[in-house]
Each structure stands twice: as structure tokens, then as C-alpha cells.
Short mmCIF file of C-alpha atoms and ligand atoms in Angstrom, two decimals:
data_model
loop_
_atom_site.label_atom_id
_atom_site.label_comp_id
_atom_site.label_asym_id
_atom_site.label_seq_id
_atom_site.Cartn_x
_atom_site.Cartn_y
_atom_site.Cartn_z
CA MET A 1 0.00 0.00 0.00
CA TYR A 2 1.22 3.49 -0.84
CA GLY A 3 1.70 5.95 1.99
CA ILE A 4 1.37 9.60 1.07
CA ILE A 5 2.87 12.23 3.33
CA GLY A 6 1.18 15.51 2.57
CA GLY A 7 3.04 18.76 3.11
CA SER A 8 1.83 22.34 3.22
CA GLY A 9 -1.22 22.70 0.99
CA LEU A 10 -1.96 18.98 1.13
CA THR A 11 -3.51 18.45 4.55
CA ASN A 12 -6.21 16.27 3.03
CA LEU A 13 -6.83 14.32 -0.13
CA PRO A 14 -10.30 15.42 -1.20
CA GLU A 15 -10.92 12.32 -3.32
CA LEU A 16 -9.88 9.89 -0.59
CA LEU A 17 -12.85 7.76 0.50
CA THR A 18 -11.73 7.31 4.08
CA LYS A 19 -12.47 3.90 5.52
CA ASN A 20 -10.34 4.13 8.62
CA ASN A 21 -8.89 6.87 10.72
CA VAL A 22 -6.10 5.11 12.58
CA SER A 23 -4.34 6.57 15.63
CA ILE A 24 -1.05 4.78 16.09
CA GLU A 25 1.28 5.25 19.04
CA THR A 26 4.89 4.34 18.36
CA PRO A 27 7.93 3.66 20.56
CA TYR A 28 9.03 7.14 19.43
CA GLY A 29 5.85 8.97 20.39
CA SER A 30 2.86 10.19 18.43
CA PRO A 31 2.82 10.86 14.71
CA SER A 32 1.54 14.17 13.32
CA GLY A 33 -2.03 12.86 13.48
CA PRO A 34 -4.22 9.88 12.71
CA ILE A 35 -3.40 8.05 9.50
CA LEU A 36 -6.27 8.14 7.05
CA ILE A 37 -6.64 4.87 5.21
CA GLY A 38 -9.03 4.81 2.33
CA LEU A 39 -9.61 4.41 -1.36
CA LEU A 40 -8.22 6.76 -3.94
CA ASP A 41 -9.79 5.84 -7.28
CA GLY A 42 -10.31 2.32 -5.95
CA ALA A 43 -6.75 1.82 -4.68
CA GLU A 44 -6.06 1.61 -0.97
CA VAL A 45 -3.70 4.34 0.28
CA ALA A 46 -2.64 5.69 3.65
CA PHE A 47 -2.39 9.44 4.06
CA LEU A 48 -0.63 11.43 6.75
CA PRO A 49 -0.46 15.23 6.80
CA ARG A 50 3.07 15.98 7.96
CA HIS A 51 2.18 19.25 9.70
CA GLY A 52 -0.87 17.78 11.43
CA PRO A 53 -4.54 17.92 10.40
CA GLY A 54 -4.73 21.62 11.29
CA HIS A 55 -1.27 22.50 9.90
CA THR A 56 0.08 23.42 13.33
CA ILE A 57 3.35 21.45 13.52
CA ALA A 58 6.40 23.37 12.26
CA PRO A 59 9.12 21.54 10.30
CA HIS A 60 11.56 21.41 13.24
CA SER A 61 8.84 20.10 15.60
CA ILE A 62 7.57 17.22 13.44
CA ASN A 63 8.05 13.80 14.99
CA TYR A 64 9.55 12.31 11.83
CA ARG A 65 10.45 9.05 13.55
CA ALA A 66 6.89 8.48 14.73
CA ASN A 67 5.47 9.39 11.30
CA ILE A 68 7.54 6.89 9.32
CA TRP A 69 7.14 4.20 11.98
CA ALA A 70 3.37 4.66 12.11
CA LEU A 71 3.06 4.47 8.33
CA ARG A 72 4.90 1.16 8.36
CA GLU A 73 2.66 -0.08 11.19
CA ALA A 74 -0.36 0.87 9.06
CA GLY A 75 0.90 -1.45 6.31
CA VAL A 76 2.61 1.04 4.01
CA ASP A 77 5.38 -0.36 1.84
CA GLU A 78 6.19 2.68 -0.34
CA ILE A 79 6.14 6.33 0.68
CA VAL A 80 5.53 9.30 -1.58
CA SER A 81 6.21 12.57 0.17
CA VAL A 82 4.86 15.83 -1.16
CA ALA A 83 6.88 18.88 -0.14
CA SER A 84 6.75 22.51 -1.10
CA VAL A 85 10.13 23.97 -2.01
CA GLY A 86 11.80 27.17 -3.10
CA GLY A 87 13.51 27.12 -6.49
CA ILE A 88 17.21 27.94 -6.53
CA ARG A 89 17.84 26.99 -10.16
CA SER A 90 16.43 29.69 -12.42
CA ASP A 91 14.25 27.30 -14.45
CA LEU A 92 12.54 26.06 -11.27
CA GLY A 93 9.98 28.81 -10.80
CA PRO A 94 6.67 28.82 -8.93
CA GLU A 95 4.23 26.02 -9.83
CA THR A 96 6.94 23.78 -11.23
CA ILE A 97 6.59 20.17 -10.09
CA MET A 98 9.91 18.39 -9.72
CA LEU A 99 11.28 15.07 -8.58
CA PRO A 100 14.59 15.42 -6.74
CA ASP A 101 17.17 12.67 -7.12
CA GLN A 102 19.66 13.93 -4.56
CA LEU A 103 19.64 15.51 -1.14
CA ILE A 104 21.83 17.61 1.14
CA ASP A 105 20.94 17.83 4.82
CA TYR A 106 21.47 21.17 6.60
CA THR A 107 19.03 20.48 9.42
CA TRP A 108 20.18 20.21 13.01
CA GLY A 109 18.85 19.04 16.36
CA ARG A 110 16.21 16.74 14.88
CA LEU A 111 15.77 13.18 16.11
CA SER A 112 16.94 11.62 12.90
CA THR A 113 17.62 7.93 13.41
CA TYR A 114 16.20 4.71 14.82
CA VAL A 115 19.69 3.56 15.73
CA GLN A 116 19.63 3.38 19.52
CA ASP A 117 22.60 3.84 21.83
CA ASP A 118 22.39 0.37 23.36
CA ALA A 119 21.87 -1.56 20.10
CA PRO A 120 24.49 -2.68 17.55
CA VAL A 121 25.47 0.28 15.36
CA THR A 122 24.23 0.12 11.77
CA HIS A 123 24.87 2.50 8.87
CA VAL A 124 22.40 2.68 6.02
CA ASP A 125 23.53 3.41 2.49
CA MET A 126 22.25 6.81 1.31
CA THR A 127 24.19 7.14 -1.96
CA GLU A 128 20.86 7.34 -3.77
CA PRO A 129 18.51 8.86 -1.18
CA TYR A 130 15.34 8.34 -3.23
CA SER A 131 14.01 5.08 -4.66
CA SER A 132 14.68 5.02 -8.40
CA ASP A 133 11.83 2.52 -8.96
CA LEU A 134 9.34 4.72 -7.19
CA ARG A 135 10.61 7.83 -8.97
CA LYS A 136 10.12 6.09 -12.30
CA LYS A 137 6.55 5.15 -11.37
CA ILE A 138 5.85 8.79 -10.52
CA VAL A 139 7.36 9.99 -13.80
CA ASP A 140 5.26 7.44 -15.73
CA ALA A 141 2.09 8.45 -13.88
CA ALA A 142 2.73 12.12 -14.60
CA GLU A 143 3.29 11.33 -18.26
CA ARG A 144 0.03 9.37 -18.49
CA VAL A 145 -1.99 12.29 -17.15
CA GLY A 146 -0.02 14.82 -19.21
CA GLU A 147 1.49 16.68 -16.26
CA ARG A 148 4.93 18.11 -16.91
CA ILE A 149 7.48 17.45 -14.19
CA ILE A 150 11.18 18.23 -14.01
CA VAL A 151 13.04 15.01 -13.32
CA GLY A 152 16.11 15.25 -11.11
CA GLY A 153 17.57 17.91 -8.89
CA VAL A 154 19.27 18.32 -5.56
CA TYR A 155 17.02 19.04 -2.58
CA ALA A 156 18.59 21.05 0.24
CA ALA A 157 16.88 20.46 3.58
CA THR A 158 17.13 23.51 5.84
CA GLN A 159 16.06 23.86 9.43
CA GLY A 160 13.41 26.56 9.14
CA PRO A 161 10.88 27.61 10.08
CA ARG A 162 12.31 30.88 8.82
CA LEU A 163 13.16 31.23 5.16
CA GLU A 164 16.78 31.63 4.12
CA THR A 165 18.86 34.74 3.56
CA ALA A 166 19.98 35.52 0.02
CA ALA A 167 23.56 34.69 1.02
CA GLU A 168 22.46 31.32 2.38
CA ILE A 169 20.76 30.55 -0.93
CA ASN A 170 23.95 31.53 -2.79
CA ARG A 171 25.82 29.09 -0.59
CA LEU A 172 23.31 26.31 -1.25
CA ASP A 173 23.65 27.06 -4.97
CA ARG A 174 27.44 26.75 -4.73
CA ASP A 175 26.93 23.45 -2.94
CA GLY A 176 24.95 22.21 -5.94
CA ALA A 177 21.40 22.48 -4.57
CA ASP A 178 18.53 23.12 -6.99
CA VAL A 179 15.63 23.47 -4.56
CA VAL A 180 15.29 24.17 -0.86
CA GLY A 181 12.74 22.88 1.62
CA MET A 182 12.46 22.23 5.35
CA THR A 183 11.11 18.69 5.71
CA GLY A 184 13.08 16.42 3.37
CA MET A 185 15.30 15.27 6.22
CA PRO A 186 15.28 13.22 8.32
CA GLU A 187 12.25 11.74 6.54
CA ALA A 188 14.27 10.19 3.71
CA ALA A 189 16.89 8.70 6.04
CA LEU A 190 14.30 7.22 8.40
CA ALA A 191 12.43 5.57 5.53
CA ARG A 192 15.74 4.11 4.37
CA GLU A 193 16.51 2.82 7.86
CA LEU A 194 13.19 0.97 7.83
CA GLY A 195 13.79 -0.24 4.27
CA ILE A 196 10.76 1.58 2.82
CA PRO A 197 11.18 2.93 -0.74
CA TYR A 198 10.72 6.70 -0.55
CA ALA A 199 10.47 9.51 -3.10
CA THR A 200 9.58 13.18 -2.92
CA ILE A 201 7.44 15.25 -5.24
CA GLY A 202 8.69 18.81 -4.88
CA VAL A 203 6.23 21.60 -5.55
CA VAL A 204 8.06 24.84 -6.24
CA VAL A 205 6.09 27.66 -4.62
CA ASN A 206 8.61 30.52 -4.82
CA HIS A 207 11.94 31.53 -6.20
CA ALA A 208 14.37 31.06 -3.31
CA ALA A 209 15.49 34.17 -1.40
CA GLY A 210 17.38 36.64 -3.57
CA ARG A 211 16.42 34.90 -6.82
CA GLY A 212 13.93 35.86 -9.53
CA ASP A 213 10.96 37.78 -8.15
CA SER A 214 12.18 36.99 -4.61
CA ARG A 215 15.14 39.32 -5.10
CA THR A 216 14.21 41.60 -2.20
CA ARG A 217 11.54 39.64 -0.32
CA ILE A 218 9.29 36.59 -0.38
CA ARG A 219 5.59 37.24 -0.03
CA MET A 220 3.64 34.54 1.79
CA GLU A 221 0.45 35.32 -0.17
CA ASP A 222 2.21 34.57 -3.48
CA LEU A 223 3.64 31.38 -2.08
CA GLU A 224 0.26 30.13 -0.90
CA ALA A 225 -1.42 31.04 -4.18
CA ALA A 226 1.20 29.12 -6.19
CA LEU A 227 0.83 26.14 -3.88
CA GLY A 228 -2.97 26.13 -4.17
CA ARG A 229 -2.76 26.04 -7.96
CA ALA A 230 0.00 23.44 -8.24
CA ILE A 231 -1.30 21.03 -5.64
CA GLN A 232 -4.27 20.08 -7.80
CA ARG A 233 -1.85 18.85 -10.46
CA VAL A 234 0.05 16.88 -7.83
CA GLN A 235 -3.21 15.23 -6.79
CA ARG A 236 -3.84 14.12 -10.37
CA ILE A 237 -0.40 12.50 -10.46
CA LEU A 238 -0.98 10.80 -7.10
CA ARG A 239 -4.35 9.41 -8.21
CA GLU A 240 -2.83 8.01 -11.37
CA LEU A 241 0.17 6.60 -9.50
CA THR A 242 -1.81 4.75 -6.87
CA ARG A 243 -4.44 3.49 -9.32
CA ALA A 244 -1.88 1.73 -11.53
N1 HPA B 301 12.95 27.81 1.55
C1 HPA B 301 12.75 26.76 2.38
N2 HPA B 301 11.63 26.04 2.36
C2 HPA B 301 10.68 26.37 1.49
C3 HPA B 301 10.82 27.46 0.61
C4 HPA B 301 12.02 28.21 0.64
O1 HPA B 301 12.21 29.19 -0.11
N3 HPA B 301 9.67 27.54 -0.12
C5 HPA B 301 8.89 26.52 0.32
N4 HPA B 301 9.48 25.81 1.28
#
């Protein structure tokens, strides 16, 4: 069963015929909310809004460990995460949908592993942070419904909740990042630790700080408007993906 983690702008899946609203407690605490299990175009999916049902949990306060654990408990064996991002690369402007293939982690202070102090130490391979099989399925689904997506790109995960300075974005650019968001890590690493294929659909909602029309400031209203428009296209891709 697919698990969908919804980010900002995707706190519910309107077409999901919810059968079950499952509250799962984990050894790591509570996830962001109940997991909604239901049918999306006839296919069973589990949905979890990352920021909580009322969008009240900030990126640095999300219990990522509980979220991934709870999705696995619910029977999820592949996770598609939807995340809004700022575009660093000039061709990644608002309303672009992209599929990152690499990741750089700039977050700090987040509980980011299931490896416990008193257990044998393990190191997961993160050379390819996203599942190539799952990415291909998303690309194919997008193609079938005629939605254009940019395939590939480096996602920089920043701590937030504030946006970046222009100089910070220049640094991320020098590091090779194409988009910037606040929730991509430790989600990807935790899914890998549990052996769950994971991929992210990035929804560009603004030019990153100092770039394009964000040269002097980023306006929240513009960001929300771009998100509202693009998220409907993401939902079409998700429906097609899970139906197949
Ligand atoms: N920076 C970090 N996270 C984001 C941005 C951004 O510009 N836009 C959406 N999420």
C-alpha cells in the first residue's frame, strides 16, 4: 500500500474515501495525526499530513520518527512525500513540479535515526537517497496524465521555520542544490533505515530568497497562491500513481 505524506497545501486528499482513521502510538511517540486509510480511485492508500490535520506542527517540531514508523505499522510499503520547495535553479519557478534525485541535509537538532545507543550500530547506504523505482513510477504516472514534471535535482533540507537569507541561498547554490525545503530530512533517512522505498514530489512555490521575483523579499500570499494552484496537479499525479 502506498503511503502519502502531505506537506503544506496537502492536509487532506479530497478524493480519498476514508475507511479508517487510525491513531497509532509508536515507541518514538505520536505521529503528526491519525493516518487516514481509504480508497483513492479504488486503490487503498494511507495518508498522513506531515504538519498535522490543522497544519500546526512546524518543520523542526515534526516527529519524523513516529510518522515513518506509524506508516509502516499501518501497512505502508512505499512512501511518496509531497513537499513545497523554493527554487534555486532559475528554471525552477513557482508552480513547477519536480522530482529530486539527490539531497543535502542542513538540518540540526532533529531526532533523525532509529539507531539506539544500546543496540548494535548500523549504517544505512544513502548514496541514492530516493528510490529510483518509485521515482520512475511517478514519472510514468505524470506522463500518463499529461502533467509536466522536471526530473532530477538536488534538494537542500534547511532547518526553518524561517526562510533563508539571500547569502544562504547563494551558498546552497554553490553546494549544488537546486531546490530548498524544510522537511526532506530526516524523513528520507528514516524511511531508508526501515527499508521503505521513498520519493519526494517537490512543488516549487517561490523563487528562493534573492532569486527571480524573490530578489528583495518573499511574499507569503504569493507562495500560498502558487501552492494552491500546483497542488491540484500533484493530486492528479498521485491518483494516477496509486491506481496503476
Ligand atoms: N525555503 C525553504 N523552504 C521552502 C521554501 C524556501 O524558499 N519555499 C517553500 N518551502
